[in-house]
Coordinates of C-alpha atoms and ligand atoms in Angstrom, one line a residue:
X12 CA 18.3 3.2 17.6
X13 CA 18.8 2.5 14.1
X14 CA 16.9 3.4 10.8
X15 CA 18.0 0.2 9.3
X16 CA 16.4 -1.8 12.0
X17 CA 13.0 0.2 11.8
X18 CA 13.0 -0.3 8.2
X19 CA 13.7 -4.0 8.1
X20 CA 10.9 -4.6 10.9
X21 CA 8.4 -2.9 9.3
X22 CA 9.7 -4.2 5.5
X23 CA 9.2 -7.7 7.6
X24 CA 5.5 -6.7 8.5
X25 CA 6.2 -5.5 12.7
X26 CA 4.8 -2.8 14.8
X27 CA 7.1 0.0 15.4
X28 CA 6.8 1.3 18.7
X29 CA 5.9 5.0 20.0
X30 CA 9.4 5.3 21.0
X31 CA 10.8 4.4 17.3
X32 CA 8.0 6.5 15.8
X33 CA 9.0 9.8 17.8
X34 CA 12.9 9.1 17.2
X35 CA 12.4 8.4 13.3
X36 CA 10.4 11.5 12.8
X37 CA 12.4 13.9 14.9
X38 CA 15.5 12.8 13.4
X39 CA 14.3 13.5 9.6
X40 CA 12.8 16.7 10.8
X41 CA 16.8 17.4 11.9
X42 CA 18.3 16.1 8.4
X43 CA 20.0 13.2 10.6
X44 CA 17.8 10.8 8.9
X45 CA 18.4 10.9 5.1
X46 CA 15.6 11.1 2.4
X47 CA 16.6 7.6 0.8
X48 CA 16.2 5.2 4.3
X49 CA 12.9 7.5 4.8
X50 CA 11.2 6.4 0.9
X51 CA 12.1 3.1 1.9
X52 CA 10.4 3.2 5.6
X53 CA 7.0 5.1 3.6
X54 CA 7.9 1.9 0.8
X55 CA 7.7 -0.5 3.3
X56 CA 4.7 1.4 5.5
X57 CA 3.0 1.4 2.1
X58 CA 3.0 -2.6 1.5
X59 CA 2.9 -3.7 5.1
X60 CA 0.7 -1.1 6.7
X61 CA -0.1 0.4 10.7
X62 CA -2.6 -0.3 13.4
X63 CA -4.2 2.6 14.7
X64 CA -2.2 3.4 17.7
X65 CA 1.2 3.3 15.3
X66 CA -0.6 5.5 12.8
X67 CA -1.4 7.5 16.0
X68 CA 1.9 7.7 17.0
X69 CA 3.1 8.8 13.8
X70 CA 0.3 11.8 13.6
X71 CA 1.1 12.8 17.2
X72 CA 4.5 12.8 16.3
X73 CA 4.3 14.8 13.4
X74 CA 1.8 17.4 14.7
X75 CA 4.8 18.2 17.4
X76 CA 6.9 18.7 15.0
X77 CA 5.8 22.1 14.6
X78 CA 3.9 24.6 16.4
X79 CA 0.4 24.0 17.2
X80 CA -2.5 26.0 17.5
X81 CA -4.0 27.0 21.1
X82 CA -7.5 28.1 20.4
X83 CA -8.1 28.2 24.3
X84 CA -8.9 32.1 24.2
X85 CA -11.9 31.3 22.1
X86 CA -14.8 30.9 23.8
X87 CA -17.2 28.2 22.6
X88 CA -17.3 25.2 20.5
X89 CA -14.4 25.6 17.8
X90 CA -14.8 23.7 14.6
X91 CA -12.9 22.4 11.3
X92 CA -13.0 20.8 8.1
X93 CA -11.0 19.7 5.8
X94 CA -11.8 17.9 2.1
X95 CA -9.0 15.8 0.8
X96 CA -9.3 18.3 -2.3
X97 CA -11.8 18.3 -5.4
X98 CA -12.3 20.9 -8.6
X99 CA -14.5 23.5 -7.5
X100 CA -14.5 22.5 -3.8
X101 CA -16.3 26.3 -2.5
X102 CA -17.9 24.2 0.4
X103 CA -15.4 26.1 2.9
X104 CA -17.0 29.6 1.8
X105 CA -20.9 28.6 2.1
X106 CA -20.3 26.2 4.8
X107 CA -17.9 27.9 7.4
X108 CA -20.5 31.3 7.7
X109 CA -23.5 28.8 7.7
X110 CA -22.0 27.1 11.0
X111 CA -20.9 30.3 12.2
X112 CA -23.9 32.0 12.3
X113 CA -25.0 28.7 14.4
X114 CA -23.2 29.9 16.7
X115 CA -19.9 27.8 16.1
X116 CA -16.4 29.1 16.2
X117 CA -14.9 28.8 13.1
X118 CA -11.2 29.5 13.1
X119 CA -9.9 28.3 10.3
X120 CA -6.4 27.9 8.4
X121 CA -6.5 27.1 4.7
X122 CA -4.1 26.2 2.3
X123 CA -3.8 27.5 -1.6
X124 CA -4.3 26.2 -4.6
X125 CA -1.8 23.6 -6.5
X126 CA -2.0 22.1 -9.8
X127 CA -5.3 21.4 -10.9
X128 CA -7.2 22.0 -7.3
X129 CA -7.8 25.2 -6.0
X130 CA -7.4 26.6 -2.3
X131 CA -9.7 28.9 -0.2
X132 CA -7.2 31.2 0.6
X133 CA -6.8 32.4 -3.3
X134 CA -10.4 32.2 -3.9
X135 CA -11.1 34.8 -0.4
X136 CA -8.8 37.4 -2.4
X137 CA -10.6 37.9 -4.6
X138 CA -12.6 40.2 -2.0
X139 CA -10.9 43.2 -3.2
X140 CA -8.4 44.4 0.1
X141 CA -8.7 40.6 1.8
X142 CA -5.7 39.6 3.8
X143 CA -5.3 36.4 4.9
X144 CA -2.0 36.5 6.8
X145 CA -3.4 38.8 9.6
X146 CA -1.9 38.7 13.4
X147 CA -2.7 35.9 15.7
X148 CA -4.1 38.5 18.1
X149 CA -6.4 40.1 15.9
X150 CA -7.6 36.0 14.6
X151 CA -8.6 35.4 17.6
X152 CA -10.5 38.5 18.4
X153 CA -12.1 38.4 14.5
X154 CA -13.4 34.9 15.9
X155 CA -14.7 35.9 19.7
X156 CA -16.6 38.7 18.1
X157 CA -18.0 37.4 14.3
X158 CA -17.2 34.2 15.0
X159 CA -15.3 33.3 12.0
X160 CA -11.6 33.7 10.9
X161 CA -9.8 31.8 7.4
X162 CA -5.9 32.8 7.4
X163 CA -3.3 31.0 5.6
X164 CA -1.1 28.5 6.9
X165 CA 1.7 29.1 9.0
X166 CA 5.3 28.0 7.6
X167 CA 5.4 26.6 11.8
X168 CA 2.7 23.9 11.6
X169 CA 3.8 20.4 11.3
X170 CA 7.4 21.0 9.4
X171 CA 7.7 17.2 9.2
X172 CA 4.6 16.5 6.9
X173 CA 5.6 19.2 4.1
X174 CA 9.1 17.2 4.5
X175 CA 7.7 13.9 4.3
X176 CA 4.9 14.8 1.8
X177 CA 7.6 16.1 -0.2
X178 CA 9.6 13.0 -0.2
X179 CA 6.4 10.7 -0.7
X180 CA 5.6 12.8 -3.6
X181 CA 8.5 11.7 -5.7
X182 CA 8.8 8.4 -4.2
X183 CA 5.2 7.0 -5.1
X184 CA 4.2 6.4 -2.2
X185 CA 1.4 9.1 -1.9
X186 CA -1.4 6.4 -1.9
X187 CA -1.0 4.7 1.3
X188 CA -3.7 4.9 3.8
X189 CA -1.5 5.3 7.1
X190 CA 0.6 8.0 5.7
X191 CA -2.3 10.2 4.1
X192 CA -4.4 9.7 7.6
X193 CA -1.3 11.2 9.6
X194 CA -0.4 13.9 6.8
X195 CA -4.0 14.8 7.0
X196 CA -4.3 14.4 10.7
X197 CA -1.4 15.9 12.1
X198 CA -2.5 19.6 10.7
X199 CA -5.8 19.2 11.8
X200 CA -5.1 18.4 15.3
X201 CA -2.2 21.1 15.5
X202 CA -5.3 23.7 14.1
X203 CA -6.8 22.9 18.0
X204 CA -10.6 22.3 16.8
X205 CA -12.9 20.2 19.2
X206 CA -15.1 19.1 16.1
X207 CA -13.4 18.0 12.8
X208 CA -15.7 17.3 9.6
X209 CA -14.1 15.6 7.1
X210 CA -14.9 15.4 3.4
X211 CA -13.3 13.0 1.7
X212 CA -13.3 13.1 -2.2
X213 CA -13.9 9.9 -4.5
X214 CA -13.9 9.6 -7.9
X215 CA -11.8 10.6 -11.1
X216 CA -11.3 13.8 -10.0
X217 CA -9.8 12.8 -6.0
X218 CA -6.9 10.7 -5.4
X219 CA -9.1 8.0 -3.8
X220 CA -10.4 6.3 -7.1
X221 CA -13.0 3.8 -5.2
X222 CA -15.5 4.6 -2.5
X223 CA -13.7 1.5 -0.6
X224 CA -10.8 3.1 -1.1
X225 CA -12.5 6.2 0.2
X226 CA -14.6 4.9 3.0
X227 CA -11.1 2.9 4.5
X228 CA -9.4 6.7 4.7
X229 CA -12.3 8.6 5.8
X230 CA -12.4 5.5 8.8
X231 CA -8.9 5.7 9.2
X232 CA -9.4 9.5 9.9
X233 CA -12.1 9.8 12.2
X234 CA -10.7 7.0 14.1
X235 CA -7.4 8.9 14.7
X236 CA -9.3 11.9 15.4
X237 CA -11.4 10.5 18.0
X238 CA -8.1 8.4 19.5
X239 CA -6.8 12.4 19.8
X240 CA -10.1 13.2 21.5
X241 CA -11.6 14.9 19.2
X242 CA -15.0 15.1 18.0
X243 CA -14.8 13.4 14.2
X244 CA -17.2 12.4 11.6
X245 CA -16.7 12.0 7.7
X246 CA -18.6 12.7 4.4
X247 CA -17.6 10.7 1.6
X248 CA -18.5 12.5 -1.9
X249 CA -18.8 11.9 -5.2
X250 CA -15.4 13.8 -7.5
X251 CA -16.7 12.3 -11.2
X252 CA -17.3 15.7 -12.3
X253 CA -16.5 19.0 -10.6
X254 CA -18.6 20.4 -7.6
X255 CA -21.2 23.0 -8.3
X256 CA -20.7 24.8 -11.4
X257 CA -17.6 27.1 -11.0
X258 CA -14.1 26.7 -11.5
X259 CA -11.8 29.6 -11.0
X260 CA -11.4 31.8 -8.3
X261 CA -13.4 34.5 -8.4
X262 CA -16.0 32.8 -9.8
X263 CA -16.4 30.1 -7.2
X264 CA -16.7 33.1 -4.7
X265 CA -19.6 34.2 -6.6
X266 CA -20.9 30.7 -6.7
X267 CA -21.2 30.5 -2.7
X268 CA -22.7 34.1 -2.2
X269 CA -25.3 33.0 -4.7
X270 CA -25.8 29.8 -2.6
X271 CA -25.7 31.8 0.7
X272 CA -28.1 34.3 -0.5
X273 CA -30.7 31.6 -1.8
X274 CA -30.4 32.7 -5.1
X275 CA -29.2 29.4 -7.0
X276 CA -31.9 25.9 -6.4
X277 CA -30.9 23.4 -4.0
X278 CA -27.8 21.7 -5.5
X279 CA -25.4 19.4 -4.4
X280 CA -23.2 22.3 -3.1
X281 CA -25.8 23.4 -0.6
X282 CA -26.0 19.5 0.4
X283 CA -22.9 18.8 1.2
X284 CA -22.6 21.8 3.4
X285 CA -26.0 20.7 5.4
X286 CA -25.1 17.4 6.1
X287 CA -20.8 18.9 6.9
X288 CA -23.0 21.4 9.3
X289 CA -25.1 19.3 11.0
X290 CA -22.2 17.1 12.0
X291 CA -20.0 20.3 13.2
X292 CA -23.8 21.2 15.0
X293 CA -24.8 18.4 16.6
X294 CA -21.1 16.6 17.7
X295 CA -20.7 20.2 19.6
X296 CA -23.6 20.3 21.1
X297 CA -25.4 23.4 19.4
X298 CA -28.1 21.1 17.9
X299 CA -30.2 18.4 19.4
X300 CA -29.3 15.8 16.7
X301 CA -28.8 16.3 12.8
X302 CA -32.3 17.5 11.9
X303 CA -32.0 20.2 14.0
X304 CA -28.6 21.2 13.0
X305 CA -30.0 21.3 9.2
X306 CA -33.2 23.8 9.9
X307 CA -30.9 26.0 12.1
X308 CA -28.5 25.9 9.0
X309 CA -31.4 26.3 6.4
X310 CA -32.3 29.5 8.3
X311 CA -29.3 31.2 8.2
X312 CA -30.2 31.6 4.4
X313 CA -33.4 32.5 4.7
X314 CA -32.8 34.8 7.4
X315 CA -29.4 36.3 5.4
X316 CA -27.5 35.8 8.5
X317 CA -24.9 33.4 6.7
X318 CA -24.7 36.0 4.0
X319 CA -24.2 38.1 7.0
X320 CA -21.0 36.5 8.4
X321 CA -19.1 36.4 5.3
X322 CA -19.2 40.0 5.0
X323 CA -18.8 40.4 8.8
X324 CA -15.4 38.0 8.1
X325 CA -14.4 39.8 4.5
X326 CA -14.4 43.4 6.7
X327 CA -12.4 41.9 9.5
X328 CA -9.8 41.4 7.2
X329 CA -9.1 44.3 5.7
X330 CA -11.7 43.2 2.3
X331 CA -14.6 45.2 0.8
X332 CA -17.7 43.7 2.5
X333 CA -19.8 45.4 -0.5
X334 CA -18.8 42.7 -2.7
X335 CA -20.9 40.0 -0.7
X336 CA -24.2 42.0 -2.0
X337 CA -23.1 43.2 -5.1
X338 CA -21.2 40.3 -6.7
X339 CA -19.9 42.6 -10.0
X340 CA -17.6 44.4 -7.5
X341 CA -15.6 40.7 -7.8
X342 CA -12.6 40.7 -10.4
X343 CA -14.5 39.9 -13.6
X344 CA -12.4 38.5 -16.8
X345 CA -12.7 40.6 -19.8
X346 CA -13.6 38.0 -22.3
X347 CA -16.4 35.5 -22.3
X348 CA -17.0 32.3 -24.6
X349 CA -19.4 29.7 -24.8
X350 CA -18.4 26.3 -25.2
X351 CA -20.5 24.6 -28.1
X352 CA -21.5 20.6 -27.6
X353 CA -20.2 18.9 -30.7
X354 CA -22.8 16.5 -30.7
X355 CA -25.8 15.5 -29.3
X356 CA -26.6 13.5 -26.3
X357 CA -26.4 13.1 -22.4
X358 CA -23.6 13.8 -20.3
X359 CA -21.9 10.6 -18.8
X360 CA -19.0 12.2 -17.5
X361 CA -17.1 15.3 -17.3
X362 CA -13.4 15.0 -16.6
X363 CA -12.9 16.9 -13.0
X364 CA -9.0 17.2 -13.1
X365 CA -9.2 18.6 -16.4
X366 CA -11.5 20.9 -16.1
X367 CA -9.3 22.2 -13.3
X368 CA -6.3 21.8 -15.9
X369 CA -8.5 23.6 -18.3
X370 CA -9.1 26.7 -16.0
X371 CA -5.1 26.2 -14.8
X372 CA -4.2 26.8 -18.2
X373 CA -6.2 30.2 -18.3
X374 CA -4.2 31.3 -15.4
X375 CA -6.4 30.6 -12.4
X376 CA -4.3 28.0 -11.0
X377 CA -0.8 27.3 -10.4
X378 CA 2.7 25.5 -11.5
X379 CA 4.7 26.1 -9.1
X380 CA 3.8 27.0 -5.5
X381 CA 5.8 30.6 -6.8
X382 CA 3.4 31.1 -9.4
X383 CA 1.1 34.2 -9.7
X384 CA -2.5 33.4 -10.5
X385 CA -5.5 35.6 -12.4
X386 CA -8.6 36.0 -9.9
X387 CA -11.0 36.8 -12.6
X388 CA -10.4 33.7 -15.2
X389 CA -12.0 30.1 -15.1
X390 CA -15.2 28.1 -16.6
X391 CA -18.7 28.0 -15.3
X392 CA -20.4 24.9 -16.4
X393 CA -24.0 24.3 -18.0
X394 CA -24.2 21.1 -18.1
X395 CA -23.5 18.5 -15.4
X396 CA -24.1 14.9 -15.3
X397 CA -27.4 13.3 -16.6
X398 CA -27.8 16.5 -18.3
X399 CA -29.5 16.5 -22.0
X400 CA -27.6 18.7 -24.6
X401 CA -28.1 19.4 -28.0
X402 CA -25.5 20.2 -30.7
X403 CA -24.7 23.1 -31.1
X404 CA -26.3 24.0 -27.3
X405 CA -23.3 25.5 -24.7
X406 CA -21.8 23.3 -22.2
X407 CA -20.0 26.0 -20.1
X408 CA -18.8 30.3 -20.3
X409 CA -15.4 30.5 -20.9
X410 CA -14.2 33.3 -18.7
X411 CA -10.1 35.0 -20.3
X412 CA -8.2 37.6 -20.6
X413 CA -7.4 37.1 -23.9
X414 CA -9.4 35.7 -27.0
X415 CA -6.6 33.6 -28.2
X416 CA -6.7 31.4 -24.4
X417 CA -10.7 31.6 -24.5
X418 CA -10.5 30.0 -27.8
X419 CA -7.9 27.4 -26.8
X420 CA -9.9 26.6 -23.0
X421 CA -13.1 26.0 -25.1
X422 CA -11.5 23.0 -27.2
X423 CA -10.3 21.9 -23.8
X424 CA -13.5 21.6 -22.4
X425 CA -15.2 19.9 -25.0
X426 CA -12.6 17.4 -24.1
X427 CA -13.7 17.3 -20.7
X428 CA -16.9 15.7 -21.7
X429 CA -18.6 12.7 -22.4
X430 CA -21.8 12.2 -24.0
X431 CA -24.1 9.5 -24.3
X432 CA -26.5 8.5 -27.0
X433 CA -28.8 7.1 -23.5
X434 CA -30.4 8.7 -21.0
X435 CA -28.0 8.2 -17.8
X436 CA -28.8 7.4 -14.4
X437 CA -26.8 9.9 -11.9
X438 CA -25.0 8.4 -8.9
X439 CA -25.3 9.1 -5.4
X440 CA -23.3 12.4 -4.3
X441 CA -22.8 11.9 -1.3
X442 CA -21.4 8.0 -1.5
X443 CA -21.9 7.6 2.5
X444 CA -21.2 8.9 6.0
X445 CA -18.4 7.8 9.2
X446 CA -20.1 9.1 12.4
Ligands
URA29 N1 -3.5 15.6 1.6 C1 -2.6 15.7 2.6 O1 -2.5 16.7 3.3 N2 -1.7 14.7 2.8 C2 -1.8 13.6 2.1 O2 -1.0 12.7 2.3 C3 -2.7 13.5 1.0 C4 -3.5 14.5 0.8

C-alpha cells in the first residue's frame, strides 16, 4: 500500500477501506508514515468527509493503538461521560457521585486542564492529599467497593490520537466532524464503559459554534458508539457564557459540594447532570425510563448519599474527606475583589473563553501542558445571562494571590461582558438531546 494512493482517493472523494484505515494508522503510530502525507490525508478527510463504518474504522483503529481498559473485574453496569470541553464544566464532580450512589459504576479517567478549559483531574486536587495516578489494582477495588474512581489518563491509551491530534492541531484541520468523532471516540471506547453520555458543548465558548454543527457531532458520536456496541446517548448544551458560576479550581470544587449538598437553587448545573444521569440510569438498566432515573438522582441529595460518595472517593485516594463538609478546608486565595459593572443594563453575553483566559491569567490554568497551576485562584460570577445589573453593582469576586493580578483580572472581566439597554430573553440550555 501506498499513502499517496489513500490520499489521492480520498482528495478524489472515495471510501478508504478497513484494510487502508488499519495500515495508515499503524504506520504513523511507527513514524513510517510522515506528518506532511498525514495533514494532507486529515486536509482531504476534512473537505471530502467518511461514512460511518470508515469513521468506525478509523476509531477502532486508533483505540488499538494503545492499551485499552478491561473493566471486566467490575461488577455491574460501568458508565462514562465525556463533554467536548466548556469554562467551568464541574458536571463530572456533581454528576459522577449522583450516578454512583444509583448504584452505577463509575470508573472514570479524566484529563487536565489546557488553555482556557479546565480538567477534573486538577480541580480533584484540590482535596488536600488527592492522588489521581493511583494503581490499577487498587481503581478497581476503589470502584467494586464505593463505586466510583477518577484517575488521570494513562500515557498507553490511544498513542495515535495525541499524535494525530497533535498534527491536526497545527494543520487546521481540528474542525472536521469524522476526525473529532474518532479522536473523541477512540478514548472512550479504550476506557471499557457499557454506557457513554456525551455532552457536547455549543456556543462561543465550545469549538462547535452552531447547534447544527453541534447536533451533526453529537450524532456522529453516538452512532459510532452504538456501531462499537455501546450504550450512547448525547446532550447538546448551551457554551454562550460559562457553566454555573465558578471558574478556577478550587472553586468549582466548592461549586459542586454546594450543589451536591442542596445548598445552591436548582441551576442549570444541577440540570445538566439529571438529564446526563438519567441517560447513564435508564440505558443501564438501573431505572425504569428517565423519570425514574431523575427522582432516584434527586434523592441522592436529599438523602446526602451523593455528598456521601464524593467523600467515600476523596478518602480512597489518599484526600481529606473532611473537606466535602467543611468547604474552607479547600485551598482558599488570599485576596478577594469585586468586579464593578461599568454601566447599567442586562447581561446579553458573557465571553466563556475569556473568562477562562481571565482566571488562566491568575494562574489557575495552563500554557503549556508543563505548567504549574494555583488551586486556590479564579472568578465566581454574579451575574449570568438575562441578569439585571446596576452600575456600580458587582458582576463577579475576583479570587488572587496578589493585588496587583486581582486588579488586572477585574478589568478583564468587565471585558467579558455585554450589557444591554433591553430586557433579554435567555436561550434554551440544554439546545437538544441524541438518544
Ligand atoms: N476533543 C478531542 O478529544 N478530540 C478532538 O478532535 C476534539 C476535541
Amino acid at each position: 500500500m501506498r499513502m499517496t494512493d489513500l490520499i489521492a482517493k480520498k482528495r478524489d472523494g472515495e471510501r478508504l477501506t478497513t484494510e487502508e484505515i488499519q495500515w495508515m494508522i499503524r504506520g504513523y503510530v511507527a513514524g513510517e508514515i510522515p506528518d506532511y502525507q498525514m495533514s494532507a490525508l486529515c486536509m482531504a478527510i476534512l473537505f471530502r468527509g467518511m461514512d460511518d463504518a470508515e469513521i468506525l474504522d478509523l476509531t477502532m483503529s486508533m483505540m488499538h493503538s494503545g492499551e485499552t481498559l478491561d473493566l471486566s473485574p467490575i461488577r455491574g453496569v460501568k458508565a462514562d461521560k465525556h463533554s467536548t470541553g466548556g469554562v467551568g464544566d464541574k458536571t463530572s464532580l456533581v454528576l459522577c457521585p449522583m450516578v454512583a450512589a444509583c448504584g452505577a459504576k463509575i470508573a472514570k479517567m479524566s484529563g487536565r486542564g489546557l488553555g482556557h478549559t479546565g480538567g477534573t483531574i486538577d480541580k480533584l486536587e484540590s482535596f488536600p492529599g488527592f492522588v489521581t495516578g493511583i494503581s490499577e489494582e487498587r481503581f478497581f477495588e476503589n470502584v467494586n467497593r464505593i463505586g466510583l474512581a477518577i484517575a488521570g489518563q494513562t500515557a498507553e491509551v490511544c498513542p495515535a490520537d495525541k499524535k494525530l491530534y497533535a498534527l491536526r492541531d497545527v494543520t487546521g484541520t481540528v474542525p472536521s466532524i469524522p476526525l473529532i468523532v474518532s479522536s473523541i471516540m477512540s478514548k472512550k471506547l479504550a476506557a471499557g464503559a457499557d454506557v457513554i453520555v456525551l455532552d457536547v458543548k455549543c456556543g462561543s465558548g465550545a469549538f462547535m459554534k452552531t447547534a447544527e454543527q453541534a447536533r451533526e457531532l453529537a450524532e456522529g458520536l453516538t452512532r459510532v458508539g452504538r456501531l462499537a456496541g455501546r450504550k450512547c446517548a448525547a446532550v447538546i448544551t448551551d457554551m454562550d457564557e460559562p457553566l454555573g458560576f465558578a471558574v478556577g479550581n478550587a472553586l468549582e470544587v466548592k461549586e459542586a459540594i454546594d450543589v451536591l449538598a442542596g445548598r445552591t437553587e436548582a441551576g442549570e448545573l444541577l440540570e445538566l447532570c439529571l438529564t446526563l444521569g438519567s441517560f447513564m440510569l435508564s440505558l443501564g438498566g438501573l431505572a425504569a425510563d428517565e423519570e425514574d432515573a431523575r427522582a432516584k438522582l434527586k434523592a441522592t441529595i436529599a438523602d446526602g448519599s451523593a455528598l456521601g460518595k464524593l467523600a467515600a472517593m476523596v478518602e480512597a485516594q489518599y484526600g481529606d474527606p473532611r473537606a466535602v463538609y467543611d468547604t474552607s478546608l479547600l485551598p482558599a486565595a488570599s485576596v478577594t475583589r469585586e468586579v464593578p459593572s461599568e454601566a447599567s443594563g442586562y447581561v446579553a453575553h458573557i465571553e466563556a473563553e475569556d473568562v477562562g483566559l481571565v482566571s488562566m491569567h491568575l494562574g489557575g490554568g495552563r500554557a503549556t501542558k508543563e505548567s504549574a497551576i494555583d488551586l486556590a485562584v479564579g472568578v465566581v460570577l454574579k451575574k449570568k445571562v438575562g441578569d439585571r445589573v446596576e452600575a456600580g453593582e458587582s458582576l463577579g469576586t475576583i479570587h488572587a494571590s496578589d493585588a496587583q493580578k486581582a486588579a488586572e483580572a477585574a478589568a478583564l472581566l468587565q471585558k467579558c461582558y455585554t450589557l444591554s439597554a433591553a430586557p433579554v430573553e435567555k436561550a434554551p440550555f440544554i439546545k437538544g438531546v441524541v438518544r
